[in-house]
Amino acid sequence: MLLRRMSTRFWTGCWNAISSRSPMVRSDAAGARLAPLSSIEIATSRPSGLDRSRPVLEESAAATPRTAFRDTVRSALEHGPCVMSFSGGRDSSAVLAAAVDVARAEGLALPIPATLHFPGIEESHESEWQNLVLDHLGVTERLQYSLTTEMDALGESARELLTAFGVMWPFNTHLHGVICRDAAGGTLVTGFGGDELALSASNRWSARALANPRGLTPRKVMSIVHYGSPQPFRYVADLPFSMPDRLDFPWLTRKGRAQATHRSATDSASIPMGWGKILREWIPRSRYFEMAKQSMNDLASLHDVRVVHPFVSSPVLQAFAAHSPSVGLRGRRAMMELLVGGLLPAEVMKRTSKASFTPSLWNGESREFARDWDGTGLDETIVRPEIVRAEWLREDPGVHSLCLLQQAWLSSQKSFPLREGHA
C-alpha cells in the first residue's frame, strides 16, 4: 500500500509537470469561444485537448436513446425550414429517417434533404444510396447542388469564412455554405459525430473484460491494467504509439513531431474507462467535438441558421450513457438499431462503404496558390515549408495539410498575420 501511494505521488508529480504544457485548455466561462487553433493543431489539421471549464453532463435516465434522438430532431423540425445535410451514408440516413418518422407522426413539415454532387469526382457519387433511402422513406422534395470548383479549400466560400473567423476545423466547414443559404431562418441538421460515437461505443475492451472476467485474455488484462492506471502512467505508456506517421505528416520538424506526439498521448491518457464517462465527461469537453460545433455555428450565423447535431446532442449522449454506462455497444449496427431500427433498408443499416469529397477541396484556387506561394506565413519551428509545398503540389495531397494551406493563404493577406492559438 505504501509503495502504491508513493508510486501514485510520483506519477502525479510527473503529470503535473506535463500538464503545465498540455492541451487542457481553459476558456473564460462555460460556453465561451474556444481558443483559436494552435500552430501544432494547424500543422496536423486536428484540434486536441480538453476544455476543463466546460461542464460535464449530469447523469440522466429520463429517456431511451431512441426517444432522445427523436426529441432532438423534433426540436429541429419545429424551427423550420428544416434542412438536412444528406449524403446517403448511414449517419445522415439515420437522422433523416428519424426526422421523417417524427414529422409524419406529429403533423410537422417534412425535413428537406440537401445533397452535394460533384460530377467530376467519382468517389463522391452516392446517388444510388441516396435514392434507395429517399424511395424507402417516400421523400420526394430535396435540394441538389451540382458543383465543380465551388468547394475548393481556398474558393470563395472558404475565403469568406477564413476572413471572418480565421482557420477553422473541420477545414471543410465551408461545404455546408450553399446549404445554409437555403436554410436561412431555419435549422440545419447534420450527421456529425455518428462515426465517433459508434467507434467510442465499440472500443470498450477493458470495461467488457471487467464485466465478463471469464473471457480474460492476456491482451484484455493488459488493457484493464492500462486503463486502470493513473493518467501519468498511461501518458508514458501511450507515448511510443502516439508519434505522427511520417507518411501522413512529412512536413513536421523534430520539434513539431515532439509536440504532436505529446498532444496525442495526452489526449489518449485523458479518455476515462467506461462509456458513460466518455459520453458525459470527455466528449462535452473535447476540443475535437466542440471546435467542430463552433465552426458550424459560425458558418450558420452568417445565414441566421440554427444547427443541430443529433448524435452528439446532450440528451442523446446522456441517454446512451444511462443505457450502457460501462461496456458500450457492439458496434455501429447496434447503435443504428437502437436509434432507427425498422426505419431504413437493411442494406443501409449494414453498409460499410463511405463517400469521399476530399478531391473537391483541391480543385482550383488551392492548386494555384500552392504553385505561387512564397513559403511564408507558417510556423517554421514546427513545419518545413518546402515539404509542405511539395505535399500541396502532389496529384493527391493529404487532407492533413489543408489547415496549413488555409493558414498560409490567410497570412498572405496583409490584415491577417500568423496568429497563435493556445500553446
Coordinates of C-alpha atoms in Angstrom, one line a residue:
M1 CA 0.0 0.0 0.0
L2 CA 2.8 2.4 0.9
L3 CA 4.6 1.6 -2.4
R4 CA 1.3 2.2 -4.3
R5 CA 0.9 5.6 -2.6
M6 CA 4.5 6.5 -3.4
S7 CA 4.1 5.4 -7.0
T8 CA 0.9 7.4 -7.4
R9 CA 2.5 10.5 -5.9
F10 CA 5.5 10.1 -8.2
W11 CA 3.4 9.8 -11.4
T12 CA 1.1 12.6 -10.2
G13 CA 4.1 14.8 -9.9
C14 CA 5.2 13.9 -13.4
W15 CA 1.7 14.5 -14.7
N16 CA 1.5 18.0 -13.1
A17 CA 4.8 18.9 -14.8
I18 CA 3.5 17.5 -18.1
S19 CA 0.1 19.2 -17.8
S20 CA 1.6 22.6 -17.5
R21 CA 2.4 22.2 -21.2
S22 CA -0.6 20.0 -22.1
P23 CA -3.6 20.9 -24.2
M24 CA -6.0 21.1 -21.3
V25 CA -7.3 24.4 -22.4
R26 CA -9.5 26.6 -20.2
S27 CA -11.9 29.2 -21.6
D28 CA -13.1 32.1 -19.5
A29 CA -16.5 30.6 -19.0
A30 CA -18.7 27.7 -20.0
G31 CA -20.0 28.2 -23.5
A32 CA -17.3 30.9 -24.2
R33 CA -15.4 30.7 -27.5
L34 CA -12.7 28.2 -27.7
A35 CA -9.1 29.3 -28.0
P36 CA -8.1 29.5 -31.7
L37 CA -6.3 26.6 -33.3
S38 CA -2.7 26.5 -32.2
S39 CA 0.2 26.1 -34.6
I40 CA 0.6 22.4 -34.0
E41 CA -3.2 21.9 -34.4
I42 CA -3.0 23.7 -37.7
A43 CA 0.1 21.7 -38.7
T44 CA -1.8 18.4 -38.1
S45 CA -5.3 19.6 -39.0
R46 CA -6.7 18.3 -35.8
P47 CA -7.7 20.0 -32.6
S48 CA -6.7 18.3 -29.3
G49 CA -7.1 18.6 -25.6
L50 CA -10.0 19.2 -23.2
D51 CA -11.6 22.4 -22.0
R52 CA -11.9 21.7 -18.3
S53 CA -14.0 24.8 -17.7
R54 CA -16.9 23.3 -19.7
P55 CA -19.5 21.5 -17.6
V56 CA -19.9 17.7 -17.7
L57 CA -23.3 16.3 -18.4
E58 CA -25.5 15.1 -15.5
E59 CA -26.5 11.5 -15.1
S60 CA -29.9 11.1 -16.6
A61 CA -32.1 8.1 -17.3
A62 CA -35.1 10.2 -18.4
A63 CA -35.2 8.9 -22.0
T64 CA -34.1 6.0 -24.1
P65 CA -31.5 6.7 -26.8
R66 CA -34.3 6.4 -29.5
T67 CA -36.6 8.8 -27.6
A68 CA -33.8 11.3 -27.1
F69 CA -32.7 11.1 -30.7
R70 CA -36.3 11.7 -31.9
D71 CA -36.8 14.5 -29.4
T72 CA -33.7 16.2 -30.8
V73 CA -34.8 16.0 -34.4
R74 CA -38.2 17.2 -33.3
S75 CA -36.7 20.4 -32.0
A76 CA -35.2 21.0 -35.4
L77 CA -38.5 20.3 -37.2
E78 CA -40.3 22.8 -35.0
H79 CA -37.9 25.6 -36.2
G80 CA -38.3 25.2 -40.0
P81 CA -37.4 25.2 -42.7
C82 CA -35.6 22.1 -41.5
V83 CA -32.9 21.2 -44.0
M84 CA -30.8 18.0 -43.6
S85 CA -27.3 17.6 -44.8
F86 CA -27.8 14.2 -46.5
S87 CA -25.1 12.2 -48.2
G88 CA -26.7 8.8 -48.3
G89 CA -24.4 7.4 -45.7
R90 CA -25.6 5.7 -42.5
D91 CA -25.4 8.7 -40.2
S92 CA -27.2 11.2 -42.3
S93 CA -29.7 8.5 -43.4
A94 CA -30.4 7.7 -39.7
V95 CA -31.1 11.4 -38.9
L96 CA -33.3 11.8 -42.0
A97 CA -35.3 8.6 -41.2
A98 CA -35.9 9.7 -37.6
A99 CA -37.0 13.2 -38.7
V100 CA -39.4 11.9 -41.4
D101 CA -40.9 9.5 -38.9
V102 CA -41.4 12.2 -36.3
A103 CA -42.8 14.7 -38.8
R104 CA -45.4 12.3 -40.1
A105 CA -46.4 11.1 -36.7
E106 CA -46.9 14.6 -35.3
G107 CA -48.1 16.5 -38.4
L108 CA -45.0 18.6 -38.9
A109 CA -43.5 19.7 -42.2
L110 CA -41.2 17.1 -43.6
P111 CA -37.4 17.8 -43.5
I112 CA -35.7 18.7 -46.7
P113 CA -32.7 16.6 -47.6
A114 CA -29.8 18.5 -49.2
T115 CA -27.2 16.7 -51.3
L116 CA -23.9 17.9 -52.8
H117 CA -23.0 16.3 -56.2
F118 CA -19.6 16.6 -57.8
P119 CA -19.9 15.2 -61.4
G120 CA -16.2 15.1 -61.9
I121 CA -15.3 13.2 -58.7
E122 CA -16.4 9.6 -58.9
E123 CA -15.6 8.7 -55.2
S124 CA -18.2 11.3 -54.1
H125 CA -21.1 9.8 -56.1
E126 CA -23.8 8.5 -53.7
S127 CA -26.9 8.8 -55.9
E128 CA -27.7 5.1 -55.7
W129 CA -27.6 5.1 -51.9
Q130 CA -29.5 8.4 -51.7
N131 CA -32.3 7.2 -53.9
L132 CA -32.6 4.0 -52.0
V133 CA -33.1 5.8 -48.8
L134 CA -35.4 8.5 -50.2
D135 CA -37.6 6.0 -52.0
H136 CA -37.9 3.9 -48.9
L137 CA -38.9 6.9 -46.8
G138 CA -41.2 8.3 -49.5
V139 CA -39.4 11.7 -49.6
T140 CA -39.7 13.5 -52.9
E141 CA -38.7 17.1 -52.2
R142 CA -35.0 17.6 -52.0
L143 CA -32.2 20.2 -52.6
Q144 CA -29.5 19.1 -55.0
Y145 CA -26.4 21.1 -55.7
S146 CA -24.2 20.2 -58.7
L147 CA -20.8 21.6 -58.1
T148 CA -17.4 21.8 -59.8
T149 CA -14.8 24.1 -58.2
E150 CA -17.0 26.0 -55.8
M151 CA -16.0 24.0 -52.7
D152 CA -12.2 24.4 -53.2
A153 CA -10.4 24.8 -49.8
L154 CA -9.5 28.4 -51.0
G155 CA -12.6 29.0 -53.0
E156 CA -14.9 32.0 -52.4
S157 CA -16.9 30.2 -49.7
A158 CA -13.8 29.1 -47.9
R159 CA -12.2 32.5 -48.1
E160 CA -15.3 34.2 -46.7
L161 CA -15.1 32.1 -43.6
L162 CA -11.3 32.4 -43.2
T163 CA -11.6 36.2 -43.4
A164 CA -14.4 36.2 -40.9
F165 CA -13.2 33.6 -38.4
G166 CA -9.7 32.5 -39.1
V167 CA -8.6 29.0 -39.7
M168 CA -11.4 26.6 -38.8
W169 CA -11.8 23.0 -38.0
P170 CA -13.0 21.0 -39.8
F171 CA -11.2 22.5 -42.8
N172 CA -14.2 21.6 -45.0
T173 CA -16.8 23.5 -42.9
H174 CA -17.5 25.7 -45.9
L175 CA -19.0 22.8 -47.8
H176 CA -22.2 23.5 -45.9
G177 CA -22.3 27.1 -47.0
V178 CA -24.6 26.5 -50.0
I179 CA -27.0 24.5 -47.8
C180 CA -27.1 27.2 -45.1
R181 CA -28.1 29.8 -47.6
D182 CA -31.2 27.8 -48.5
A183 CA -31.9 27.1 -44.8
A184 CA -31.9 30.8 -43.9
G185 CA -34.1 31.5 -40.9
G186 CA -34.5 27.8 -40.1
T187 CA -32.5 24.8 -39.0
L188 CA -29.7 22.7 -40.5
V189 CA -29.3 19.1 -39.2
T190 CA -26.1 17.1 -39.7
G191 CA -24.9 13.6 -39.0
F192 CA -21.7 14.9 -37.3
G193 CA -20.5 12.6 -34.6
G194 CA -22.0 9.4 -35.7
D195 CA -18.7 7.8 -36.7
E196 CA -17.0 8.9 -33.5
L197 CA -19.9 7.8 -31.3
A198 CA -20.0 4.4 -32.8
L199 CA -16.2 4.0 -32.5
S200 CA -16.3 5.0 -28.9
A201 CA -19.1 2.6 -28.2
S202 CA -17.3 -0.5 -29.7
N203 CA -13.8 0.1 -28.4
R204 CA -14.6 -0.7 -24.8
W205 CA -12.4 -3.8 -24.3
S206 CA -11.4 -3.1 -20.7
A207 CA -14.9 -2.5 -19.5
R208 CA -16.2 -5.6 -21.2
A209 CA -13.4 -7.7 -19.8
L210 CA -14.2 -6.5 -16.3
A211 CA -17.9 -7.2 -16.8
N212 CA -17.1 -10.8 -18.0
P213 CA -13.8 -11.9 -16.4
R214 CA -14.3 -15.5 -17.5
G215 CA -13.2 -14.4 -21.0
L216 CA -10.0 -12.8 -20.0
T217 CA -7.0 -13.0 -22.3
P218 CA -3.5 -11.5 -21.8
R219 CA -4.4 -8.7 -24.2
K220 CA -7.5 -7.8 -22.2
V221 CA -5.7 -8.0 -18.9
M222 CA -3.1 -5.5 -20.3
S223 CA -5.9 -3.3 -21.4
I224 CA -7.5 -3.3 -17.9
V225 CA -4.2 -2.5 -16.2
H226 CA -3.6 0.3 -18.7
Y227 CA -7.0 2.0 -18.3
G228 CA -7.0 1.4 -14.6
S229 CA -3.6 3.1 -14.1
P230 CA -3.1 6.8 -13.2
Q231 CA -3.2 9.2 -16.1
P232 CA 0.5 10.0 -15.9
F233 CA 1.4 6.3 -16.3
R234 CA -1.0 6.0 -19.2
Y235 CA 0.6 9.0 -20.8
V236 CA 4.1 7.5 -20.7
A237 CA 2.8 4.1 -21.9
D238 CA 1.0 5.8 -24.8
L239 CA 3.9 7.9 -26.0
P240 CA 5.5 5.3 -28.3
F241 CA 2.2 4.7 -30.0
S242 CA 1.4 8.4 -30.4
M243 CA 4.1 9.5 -32.8
P244 CA 2.6 11.0 -36.0
D245 CA 3.1 8.9 -39.1
R246 CA 5.9 10.3 -41.2
L247 CA 4.0 9.4 -44.4
D248 CA 1.0 11.5 -43.2
F249 CA 3.0 14.4 -41.7
P250 CA 6.3 14.5 -43.5
W251 CA 6.5 18.3 -43.1
L252 CA 6.8 18.3 -39.3
T253 CA 10.2 19.3 -37.8
R254 CA 11.7 17.4 -34.9
K255 CA 10.0 19.9 -32.6
G256 CA 6.7 19.6 -34.4
R257 CA 6.8 15.8 -34.1
A258 CA 7.5 16.1 -30.4
Q259 CA 4.6 18.4 -29.9
A260 CA 2.2 16.3 -31.9
T261 CA 3.3 13.2 -30.0
H262 CA 2.8 14.9 -26.7
R263 CA -0.7 16.1 -27.6
S264 CA -1.8 12.7 -28.9
A265 CA -0.5 10.9 -25.9
T266 CA -2.2 13.4 -23.6
D267 CA -5.5 13.0 -25.4
S268 CA -5.3 9.2 -25.2
A269 CA -4.4 9.3 -21.5
S270 CA -7.4 11.5 -20.7
I271 CA -10.0 9.1 -22.0
P272 CA -11.8 7.6 -19.0
M273 CA -12.8 3.9 -18.5
G274 CA -16.4 3.3 -19.1
W275 CA -18.5 4.6 -22.0
G276 CA -20.8 6.6 -19.7
K277 CA -17.9 8.7 -18.5
I278 CA -16.7 9.2 -22.1
L279 CA -20.1 10.5 -23.1
R280 CA -20.8 12.7 -20.1
E281 CA -17.4 14.0 -19.2
W282 CA -15.0 13.6 -22.2
I283 CA -16.9 14.4 -25.3
P284 CA -18.6 17.6 -24.0
R285 CA -15.1 19.0 -23.1
S286 CA -13.2 17.7 -26.2
R287 CA -11.9 20.4 -28.5
Y288 CA -12.3 18.0 -31.4
F289 CA -16.1 18.0 -30.9
E290 CA -16.6 21.5 -29.6
M291 CA -14.4 23.1 -32.3
A292 CA -16.4 21.4 -35.0
K293 CA -19.7 22.6 -33.4
Q294 CA -18.4 26.1 -33.0
S295 CA -17.2 26.3 -36.6
M296 CA -20.6 25.1 -37.9
N297 CA -22.3 27.7 -35.7
D298 CA -20.1 30.4 -37.1
L299 CA -21.0 29.5 -40.6
A300 CA -24.6 29.2 -39.8
S301 CA -24.6 32.6 -38.1
L302 CA -23.9 34.3 -41.4
H303 CA -27.3 33.0 -42.7
D304 CA -29.4 33.1 -39.5
V305 CA -29.5 29.3 -39.3
R306 CA -29.6 27.1 -36.2
V307 CA -27.5 23.9 -36.3
V308 CA -28.4 20.6 -34.7
H309 CA -26.1 17.6 -34.5
P310 CA -28.3 14.8 -33.0
F311 CA -25.6 12.2 -32.5
V312 CA -23.7 14.5 -30.1
S313 CA -26.5 16.4 -28.6
S314 CA -26.6 16.4 -24.8
P315 CA -29.8 14.5 -24.4
V316 CA -28.6 11.7 -26.8
L317 CA -25.2 11.4 -25.0
Q318 CA -27.0 11.3 -21.6
A319 CA -29.4 8.6 -22.8
F320 CA -26.6 6.4 -24.2
A321 CA -24.6 6.9 -21.0
A322 CA -27.6 5.7 -19.0
H323 CA -28.4 2.8 -21.4
S324 CA -24.8 1.4 -21.3
P325 CA -22.7 3.2 -18.8
S326 CA -19.8 0.7 -18.8
V327 CA -19.4 -1.6 -21.8
G328 CA -20.8 0.5 -24.7
L329 CA -22.3 -1.2 -27.7
R330 CA -21.3 -3.9 -30.1
G331 CA -20.5 -1.6 -33.0
R332 CA -22.2 0.7 -35.5
R333 CA -25.0 -1.7 -36.4
A334 CA -26.1 -2.0 -32.7
M335 CA -26.2 1.8 -32.4
M336 CA -28.2 2.2 -35.6
E337 CA -30.8 -0.5 -34.4
L338 CA -31.2 1.4 -31.1
L339 CA -31.8 4.7 -32.8
V340 CA -33.7 3.9 -36.1
G341 CA -34.3 0.2 -36.2
G342 CA -37.1 -0.6 -38.6
L343 CA -36.9 2.8 -40.4
L344 CA -34.2 2.1 -43.0
P345 CA -33.5 -0.5 -45.6
A346 CA -31.4 -3.4 -44.3
E347 CA -28.7 -2.6 -46.9
V348 CA -28.2 0.8 -45.4
M349 CA -28.2 -0.4 -41.8
K350 CA -25.2 -2.8 -42.5
R351 CA -23.4 -0.6 -45.0
T352 CA -19.7 -0.1 -44.5
S353 CA -18.6 2.0 -47.5
K354 CA -18.3 5.8 -47.4
A355 CA -18.1 8.5 -50.0
S356 CA -15.2 10.9 -50.2
F357 CA -15.4 14.6 -51.0
T358 CA -11.7 15.3 -50.5
P359 CA -10.8 15.9 -54.2
S360 CA -13.3 18.8 -54.3
L361 CA -11.1 20.7 -51.8
W362 CA -8.1 20.7 -54.3
N363 CA -9.9 21.9 -57.3
G364 CA -8.9 25.4 -58.4
E365 CA -7.7 28.2 -56.2
S366 CA -5.8 25.8 -53.9
R367 CA -3.6 24.5 -56.7
E368 CA -2.9 28.0 -58.0
F369 CA -2.0 29.3 -54.5
A370 CA 0.3 26.3 -53.9
R371 CA 2.2 27.0 -57.1
D372 CA 2.7 30.7 -56.4
W373 CA 3.2 30.5 -52.6
D374 CA 6.3 32.4 -51.3
G375 CA 6.9 30.0 -48.4
T376 CA 5.9 32.4 -45.6
G377 CA 3.1 32.5 -43.1
L378 CA 3.6 29.2 -41.3
D379 CA 5.4 28.4 -38.0
E380 CA 8.8 27.2 -39.3
T381 CA 9.8 25.9 -35.9
I382 CA 7.3 23.0 -36.4
V383 CA 6.9 22.7 -40.1
R384 CA 9.2 22.7 -43.1
P385 CA 7.7 25.0 -45.8
E386 CA 9.5 23.2 -48.7
I387 CA 8.0 19.9 -47.7
V388 CA 4.6 21.5 -47.2
R389 CA 4.7 22.9 -50.7
A390 CA 5.8 19.5 -52.2
E391 CA 2.8 18.0 -50.5
W392 CA 0.3 20.5 -51.9
L393 CA 1.7 20.0 -55.4
R394 CA 1.2 16.3 -55.4
E395 CA -1.6 14.9 -57.5
D396 CA -3.4 13.7 -54.4
P397 CA -2.4 15.9 -51.5
G398 CA -3.0 14.7 -47.9
V399 CA -6.0 16.2 -46.1
H400 CA -3.8 16.8 -43.0
S401 CA -2.1 19.6 -44.8
L402 CA -5.3 21.6 -45.5
C403 CA -5.3 23.7 -42.4
L404 CA -1.7 24.7 -43.3
L405 CA -2.9 25.7 -46.7
Q406 CA -5.6 27.9 -45.3
Q407 CA -3.3 29.4 -42.7
A408 CA -0.7 30.2 -45.4
W409 CA -3.4 31.9 -47.5
L410 CA -4.7 33.9 -44.5
S411 CA -1.3 35.0 -43.6
S412 CA -0.7 36.2 -47.1
Q413 CA -3.5 38.7 -46.7
K414 CA -1.8 41.7 -45.1
S415 CA -4.5 42.1 -42.4
F416 CA -4.1 38.6 -41.2
P417 CA -0.5 37.8 -39.9
L418 CA 0.3 34.4 -38.4
R419 CA -1.8 34.0 -35.3
E420 CA -1.0 31.8 -32.3
G421 CA -3.7 29.9 -30.5
H422 CA -3.1 28.2 -27.1
A423 CA 0.4 26.8 -26.5

